[in-house]
N, C-alpha and C. Protein backbone atom coordinates (compact mmCIF):
# COMPACT_ATOMS: atom_id res chain seq x y z
N MET A 1 -0.69 -11.11 27.33
CA MET A 1 -1.79 -11.67 26.60
C MET A 1 -1.26 -12.26 25.28
N LEU A 2 -1.70 -13.42 24.96
CA LEU A 2 -1.30 -14.06 23.71
C LEU A 2 -2.15 -13.55 22.56
N GLU A 3 -1.49 -13.34 21.43
CA GLU A 3 -2.22 -12.91 20.24
C GLU A 3 -2.35 -14.06 19.28
N LYS A 4 -3.51 -14.22 18.73
CA LYS A 4 -3.71 -15.21 17.68
C LYS A 4 -3.59 -14.49 16.35
N SER A 5 -2.83 -15.07 15.43
CA SER A 5 -2.70 -14.45 14.12
C SER A 5 -2.45 -15.53 13.09
N HIS A 6 -2.60 -15.15 11.87
CA HIS A 6 -2.33 -16.06 10.77
C HIS A 6 -0.82 -16.26 10.68
N LYS A 7 -0.38 -17.50 10.51
CA LYS A 7 1.06 -17.79 10.51
C LYS A 7 1.81 -17.02 9.43
N LEU A 8 1.23 -16.84 8.27
CA LEU A 8 1.91 -16.13 7.19
C LEU A 8 1.95 -14.62 7.42
N ALA A 9 1.15 -14.13 8.35
CA ALA A 9 1.12 -12.69 8.63
C ALA A 9 2.27 -12.27 9.53
N ASP A 10 2.97 -13.20 10.15
CA ASP A 10 4.07 -12.87 11.05
C ASP A 10 5.14 -12.02 10.37
N GLN A 11 5.37 -12.23 9.10
CA GLN A 11 6.41 -11.49 8.39
C GLN A 11 6.11 -9.99 8.31
N PHE A 12 4.85 -9.61 8.49
CA PHE A 12 4.46 -8.21 8.40
C PHE A 12 4.28 -7.54 9.75
N LYS A 13 4.48 -8.28 10.82
CA LYS A 13 4.17 -7.79 12.16
C LYS A 13 4.93 -6.52 12.55
N HIS A 14 6.18 -6.43 12.23
CA HIS A 14 7.00 -5.29 12.67
C HIS A 14 7.52 -4.47 11.49
N ARG A 15 6.76 -4.41 10.42
CA ARG A 15 7.13 -3.61 9.26
C ARG A 15 6.21 -2.40 9.15
N SER A 16 6.75 -1.35 8.55
CA SER A 16 5.89 -0.19 8.32
C SER A 16 4.93 -0.51 7.17
N PHE A 17 3.79 0.12 7.19
CA PHE A 17 2.76 -0.14 6.19
C PHE A 17 2.48 1.17 5.46
N PRO A 18 3.08 1.34 4.27
CA PRO A 18 2.86 2.60 3.55
C PRO A 18 1.39 2.79 3.21
N TYR A 19 0.96 4.03 3.25
CA TYR A 19 -0.42 4.41 2.91
C TYR A 19 -1.46 3.88 3.90
N TYR A 20 -1.04 3.50 5.10
CA TYR A 20 -1.98 2.97 6.09
C TYR A 20 -3.10 3.97 6.39
N ASP A 21 -2.73 5.23 6.62
CA ASP A 21 -3.74 6.24 6.96
C ASP A 21 -4.74 6.44 5.83
N GLN A 22 -4.24 6.47 4.60
CA GLN A 22 -5.15 6.65 3.46
C GLN A 22 -6.07 5.45 3.30
N LEU A 23 -5.54 4.25 3.48
CA LEU A 23 -6.36 3.05 3.32
C LEU A 23 -7.41 2.94 4.42
N THR A 24 -7.07 3.34 5.63
CA THR A 24 -8.08 3.29 6.69
C THR A 24 -9.18 4.32 6.44
N SER A 25 -8.82 5.44 5.82
CA SER A 25 -9.86 6.43 5.48
C SER A 25 -10.83 5.86 4.46
N ILE A 26 -10.32 5.08 3.54
CA ILE A 26 -11.16 4.52 2.47
C ILE A 26 -12.01 3.37 2.99
N TYR A 27 -11.40 2.47 3.75
CA TYR A 27 -12.08 1.23 4.12
C TYR A 27 -12.61 1.20 5.55
N ALA A 28 -12.58 2.31 6.26
CA ALA A 28 -13.08 2.35 7.64
C ALA A 28 -14.58 2.04 7.67
N LYS A 29 -15.01 1.43 8.75
CA LYS A 29 -16.42 1.05 8.87
C LYS A 29 -17.26 2.14 9.53
N ASP A 30 -16.65 3.24 9.91
CA ASP A 30 -17.40 4.28 10.61
C ASP A 30 -17.76 5.46 9.70
N ARG A 31 -17.92 5.19 8.43
CA ARG A 31 -18.31 6.25 7.49
C ARG A 31 -19.79 6.55 7.61
N ALA A 32 -20.14 7.77 7.21
CA ALA A 32 -21.53 8.20 7.28
C ALA A 32 -22.36 7.56 6.17
N ILE A 33 -23.65 7.57 6.37
CA ILE A 33 -24.57 7.12 5.34
C ILE A 33 -25.57 8.24 5.08
N GLY A 34 -26.20 8.21 3.96
CA GLY A 34 -27.20 9.23 3.67
C GLY A 34 -26.72 10.26 2.66
N LYS A 35 -27.37 11.41 2.69
CA LYS A 35 -27.18 12.45 1.68
C LYS A 35 -25.74 12.96 1.60
N ASN A 36 -25.07 13.16 2.72
CA ASN A 36 -23.73 13.74 2.74
C ASN A 36 -22.61 12.71 2.80
N ALA A 37 -22.93 11.46 2.64
CA ALA A 37 -21.92 10.40 2.72
C ALA A 37 -21.03 10.41 1.48
N GLN A 38 -19.79 10.00 1.67
CA GLN A 38 -18.84 9.89 0.57
C GLN A 38 -18.65 8.41 0.25
N ILE A 39 -18.52 8.11 -1.03
CA ILE A 39 -18.18 6.75 -1.43
C ILE A 39 -16.67 6.66 -1.53
N ALA A 40 -16.15 5.45 -1.63
CA ALA A 40 -14.70 5.25 -1.66
C ALA A 40 -14.04 6.05 -2.76
N THR A 41 -14.67 6.17 -3.92
CA THR A 41 -14.09 6.92 -5.04
C THR A 41 -13.89 8.38 -4.66
N ASP A 42 -14.86 8.97 -3.97
CA ASP A 42 -14.73 10.37 -3.54
C ASP A 42 -13.55 10.54 -2.59
N ILE A 43 -13.39 9.59 -1.68
CA ILE A 43 -12.31 9.67 -0.70
C ILE A 43 -10.96 9.54 -1.39
N VAL A 44 -10.85 8.63 -2.35
CA VAL A 44 -9.60 8.45 -3.08
C VAL A 44 -9.25 9.73 -3.84
N GLU A 45 -10.22 10.33 -4.50
CA GLU A 45 -9.97 11.58 -5.23
C GLU A 45 -9.52 12.69 -4.28
N GLU A 46 -10.11 12.75 -3.10
CA GLU A 46 -9.73 13.75 -2.12
C GLU A 46 -8.29 13.53 -1.64
N ILE A 47 -7.91 12.28 -1.41
CA ILE A 47 -6.54 11.96 -1.00
C ILE A 47 -5.57 12.31 -2.11
N ASP A 48 -5.90 11.96 -3.35
CA ASP A 48 -5.02 12.26 -4.48
C ASP A 48 -4.82 13.77 -4.64
N ALA A 49 -5.85 14.54 -4.38
CA ALA A 49 -5.76 16.00 -4.52
C ALA A 49 -4.82 16.61 -3.49
N THR A 50 -4.67 15.97 -2.34
CA THR A 50 -3.80 16.50 -1.30
C THR A 50 -2.35 16.08 -1.48
N MET A 51 -2.08 15.15 -2.34
CA MET A 51 -0.70 14.67 -2.52
C MET A 51 0.02 15.47 -3.55
């Protein structure tokens, strides 16, 4: 299957991406909403506390 991508993104295709897991936790679209939801700031503070 052919992949379509931005031409300038090719340089990053086979490189490691530091902090990928932390960034996906912050910017994921499957976060909860409502009373118990966390905002990005809460998630960042939680990640910082574990480091």
